[in-house]
PDB file of C-alpha atoms in Angstrom:
ATOM      1  CA  MET A 112     -52.264  52.361 -12.030  1.00 42.00           C
ATOM      2  CA  SER A 113     -52.035  52.625  -8.071  1.00 47.00           C
ATOM      3  CA  THR A 114     -53.753  54.388  -5.894  1.00 48.00           C
ATOM      4  CA  THR A 115     -53.547  55.220  -2.176  1.00 53.00           C
ATOM      5  CA  VAL A 116     -56.958  55.509  -0.253  1.00 54.00           C
ATOM      6  CA  SER A 117     -56.654  57.816   3.002  1.00 52.00           C
ATOM      7  CA  LEU A 118     -59.053  59.408   5.282  1.00 52.00           C
ATOM      8  CA  ASP A 119     -59.117  63.065   5.546  1.00 50.00           C
ATOM      9  CA  PRO A 120     -60.039  64.229   9.115  1.00 47.00           C
ATOM     10  CA  GLN A 121     -60.834  67.907   8.031  1.00 48.00           C
ATOM     11  CA  SER A 122     -63.935  66.675   5.852  1.00 44.00           C
ATOM     12  CA  GLY A 123     -66.935  66.748   8.844  1.00 42.00           C
ATOM     13  CA  ALA A 124     -68.702  63.546   7.133  1.00 40.00           C
ATOM     14  CA  GLY A 125     -69.420  62.383  10.466  1.00 39.00           C
ATOM     15  CA  ASP A 126     -72.593  65.084  10.106  1.00 36.00           C
ATOM     16  CA  VAL A 127     -74.495  62.328   8.204  1.00 35.00           C
ATOM     17  CA  ALA A 128     -77.615  61.827  10.363  1.00 38.00           C
ATOM     18  CA  GLU A 129     -78.452  58.197  11.676  1.00 40.00           C
ATOM     19  CA  HIS A 130     -81.852  58.126  10.686  1.00 43.00           C
ATOM     20  CA  GLN A 131     -82.838  59.134   6.875  1.00 47.00           C
ATOM     21  CA  GLY A 132     -86.595  59.150   6.411  1.00 49.00           C
ATOM     22  CA  GLY A 133     -89.971  59.677   8.525  1.00 53.00           C
ATOM     23  CA  ASP A 134     -91.048  58.001  11.512  1.00 55.00           C
ATOM     24  CA  GLU A 135     -92.262  55.014  10.157  1.00 76.00           C
ATOM     25  CA  GLU A 136     -90.338  51.961  11.767  1.00 89.00           C
ATOM     26  CA  GLN A 137     -88.217  50.138   9.355  1.00 88.00           C
ATOM     27  CA  THR A 138     -87.752  46.748   8.504  1.00 92.00           C
ATOM     28  CA  PRO A 139     -84.397  44.917   9.599  1.00 91.00           C
ATOM     29  CA  ARG A 140     -83.674  44.874   6.104  1.00 91.00           C
ATOM     30  CA  GLN A 141     -83.924  48.482   5.622  1.00 92.00           C
ATOM     31  CA  ALA A 142     -82.296  49.255   8.630  1.00 92.00           C
ATOM     32  CA  ALA A 143     -79.104  47.529   7.568  1.00 92.00           C
ATOM     33  CA  ALA A 144     -78.973  49.264   4.174  1.00 94.00           C
ATOM     34  CA  ALA A 145     -79.716  52.349   5.920  1.00 94.00           C
ATOM     35  CA  ILE A 146     -76.685  51.790   8.760  1.00 94.00           C
ATOM     36  CA  PHE A 147     -74.178  50.748   5.902  1.00 95.00           C
ATOM     37  CA  SER A 148     -75.128  53.289   3.295  1.00 95.00           C
ATOM     38  CA  GLN A 149     -74.231  55.930   6.057  1.00 95.00           C
ATOM     39  CA  ARG A 150     -71.150  54.448   7.043  1.00 95.00           C
ATOM     40  CA  LEU A 151     -69.890  53.916   3.391  1.00 96.00           C
ATOM     41  CA  ALA A 152     -70.980  57.423   2.414  1.00 95.00           C
ATOM     42  CA  GLU A 153     -68.984  58.706   5.533  1.00 94.00           C
ATOM     43  CA  LEU A 154     -65.842  56.836   4.704  1.00 95.00           C
ATOM     44  CA  ILE A 155     -65.993  57.918   1.008  1.00 94.00           C
ATOM     45  CA  ALA A 156     -66.868  61.736   1.866  1.00 93.00           C
ATOM     46  CA  GLU A 157     -63.285  61.589   3.943  1.00 93.00           C
ATOM     47  CA  SER A 158     -61.222  59.605   1.841  1.00 91.00           C
ATOM     48  CA  VAL A 159     -58.592  61.192  -1.138  1.00 87.00           C
ATOM     49  CA  VAL A 160     -56.990  59.181  -3.320  1.00 80.00           C
ATOM     50  CA  SER A 161     -53.341  59.526  -4.566  1.00 81.00           C
ATOM     51  CA  THR A 162     -52.518  59.054  -8.194  1.00 79.00           C
ATOM     52  CA  GLU A 163     -49.430  57.954  -9.836  1.00 83.00           C
ATOM     53  CA  ASP A 164     -48.710  61.775 -10.525  1.00 87.00           C
ATOM     54  CA  GLY A 165     -48.756  62.927  -6.800  1.00 86.00           C
ATOM     55  CA  SER A 166     -51.742  64.610  -7.190  1.00 88.00           C
ATOM     56  CA  ALA A 167     -54.829  63.971  -4.756  1.00 88.00           C
ATOM     57  CA  ARG A 168     -58.604  64.131  -5.461  1.00 88.00           C
ATOM     58  CA  SER A 169     -62.088  63.000  -3.745  1.00 90.00           C
ATOM     59  CA  LEU A 170     -62.541  59.386  -3.838  1.00 91.00           C
ATOM     60  CA  THR A 171     -65.296  58.249  -6.596  1.00 92.00           C
ATOM     61  CA  LEU A 172     -67.272  55.041  -6.465  1.00 93.00           C
ATOM     62  CA  TYR A 173     -65.443  54.276  -9.791  1.00 93.00           C
ATOM     63  CA  SER A 174     -61.971  54.882  -8.449  1.00 91.00           C
ATOM     64  CA  LEU A 175     -63.100  52.656  -5.314  1.00 94.00           C
ATOM     65  CA  ALA A 176     -64.693  49.821  -7.449  1.00 95.00           C
ATOM     66  CA  GLN A 177     -61.381  49.805  -9.585  1.00 94.00           C
ATOM     67  CA  HIS A 178     -59.288  49.417  -6.576  1.00 93.00           C
ATOM     68  CA  LEU A 179     -61.570  46.453  -4.752  1.00 96.00           C
ATOM     69  CA  GLU A 180     -61.198  44.639  -8.120  1.00 96.00           C
ATOM     70  CA  LEU A 181     -57.804  44.753  -8.081  1.00 95.00           C
ATOM     71  CA  ALA A 182     -57.171  43.944  -4.318  1.00 96.00           C
ATOM     72  CA  TYR A 183     -59.868  41.751  -4.084  1.00 96.00           C
ATOM     73  CA  PRO A 184     -60.632  39.918  -7.525  1.00 96.00           C
ATOM     74  CA  ASP A 185     -62.879  37.059  -5.934  1.00 96.00           C
ATOM     75  CA  VAL A 186     -64.876  40.041  -4.320  1.00 95.00           C
ATOM     76  CA  PRO A 187     -67.314  40.775  -7.111  1.00 94.00           C
ATOM     77  CA  VAL A 188     -68.329  44.420  -7.294  1.00 93.00           C
ATOM     78  CA  SER A 189     -69.117  47.522  -9.919  1.00 93.00           C
ATOM     79  CA  GLN A 190     -69.673  50.859  -9.530  1.00 94.00           C
ATOM     80  CA  SER A 191     -73.326  50.534  -9.961  1.00 95.00           C
ATOM     81  CA  GLY A 192     -73.409  48.142  -7.228  1.00 95.00           C
ATOM     82  CA  LEU A 193     -71.710  50.474  -4.770  1.00 96.00           C
ATOM     83  CA  TYR A 194     -74.348  53.290  -6.021  1.00 96.00           C
ATOM     84  CA  ARG A 195     -76.990  50.848  -4.963  1.00 96.00           C
ATOM     85  CA  LEU A 196     -75.288  50.252  -1.519  1.00 95.00           C
ATOM     86  CA  ILE A 197     -74.424  53.993  -0.855  1.00 95.00           C
ATOM     87  CA  ASN A 198     -77.977  54.976  -1.732  1.00 95.00           C
ATOM     88  CA  GLY A 199     -79.467  52.082   0.415  1.00 93.00           C
ATOM     89  CA  GLU A 200     -80.916  50.137  -2.437  1.00 94.00           C
ATOM     90  CA  ALA A 201     -79.186  47.172  -1.705  1.00 92.00           C
ATOM     91  CA  ILE A 202     -77.291  45.309   1.226  1.00 91.00           C
ATOM     92  CA  PRO A 203     -73.865  44.224   1.056  1.00 94.00           C
ATOM     93  CA  ARG A 204     -72.343  40.633   1.049  1.00 95.00           C
ATOM     94  CA  LEU A 205     -70.460  39.448   4.281  1.00 95.00           C
ATOM     95  CA  ASP A 206     -67.241  39.415   1.492  1.00 96.00           C
ATOM     96  CA  LEU A 207     -67.670  42.995   0.264  1.00 97.00           C
ATOM     97  CA  ILE A 208     -68.012  44.453   4.105  1.00 97.00           C
ATOM     98  CA  ILE A 209     -64.730  42.598   4.607  1.00 97.00           C
ATOM     99  CA  ALA A 210     -63.028  44.001   1.855  1.00 97.00           C
ATOM    100  CA  LEU A 211     -64.447  47.371   2.823  1.00 97.00           C
ATOM    101  CA  ALA A 212     -63.449  47.503   5.717  1.00 97.00           C
ATOM    102  CA  ARG A 213     -59.770  46.020   4.961  1.00 96.00           C
ATOM    103  CA  VAL A 214     -59.898  49.119   2.395  1.00 95.00           C
ATOM    104  CA  PHE A 215     -60.535  51.783   4.518  1.00 96.00           C
ATOM    105  CA  ASP A 216     -58.943  50.258   7.634  1.00 96.00           C
ATOM    106  CA  VAL A 217     -61.884  49.780  10.178  1.00 96.00           C
ATOM    107  CA  PRO A 218     -63.325  46.791  11.807  1.00 97.00           C
ATOM    108  CA  PRO A 219     -65.997  45.128   9.512  1.00 96.00           C
ATOM    109  CA  GLU A 220     -68.351  46.026  12.755  1.00 95.00           C
ATOM    110  CA  TYR A 221     -68.479  49.816  11.524  1.00 95.00           C
ATOM    111  CA  PHE A 222     -70.418  49.079   8.584  1.00 95.00           C
ATOM    112  CA  VAL A 223     -73.211  47.511  11.314  1.00 90.00           C
ATOM    113  CA  THR A 224     -73.355  49.731  14.237  1.00 86.00           C
ATOM    114  CA  VAL A 225     -75.255  52.395  15.039  1.00 81.00           C
ATOM    115  CA  SER A 226     -72.656  54.603  17.378  1.00 68.00           C
ATOM    116  CA  GLU A 227     -70.949  57.550  16.237  1.00 58.00           C
ATOM    117  CA  ARG A 228     -67.584  56.741  15.150  1.00 50.00           C
ATOM    118  CA  ASN A 229     -64.748  57.553  17.649  1.00 50.00           C
ATOM    119  CA  THR A 230     -61.858  57.343  15.400  1.00 47.00           C
ATOM    120  CA  ASP A 231     -59.499  56.593  18.695  1.00 49.00           C
ATOM    121  CA  SER A 232     -61.879  53.336  19.421  1.00 50.00           C
ATOM    122  CA  TRP A 233     -61.287  52.307  15.820  1.00 48.00           C
ATOM    123  CA  ALA A 234     -58.131  50.271  15.455  1.00 47.00           C
ATOM    124  CA  ARG A 235     -55.595  51.879  12.351  1.00 43.00           C
TER     125      ARG A 235
END
């Protein structure tokens, strides 16, 4: 089974709020989890998967986990692990950040910066 992940520029996923929650100051760990989860959610929302039969569908955490397992077998990842990351319940390991950056064709810094995404500034 082969899949191709591509970004859909029409999705409007960049509209996600940068700060989720109240006015409380976040710990560095909470801030890291919030930034990463927002960035990953944006990329997943913008992505479509082309299947072998030529159809296209939205990217799911399951298909992303499968793709990561095939492309980067030395980087442990699961659907439930991705769920925890996208919901801000965990922070990722560096090897997973690098693998995700390669899959989505963005620099690893994309996952740890708070500035608005400018697609012209990210090398593709």
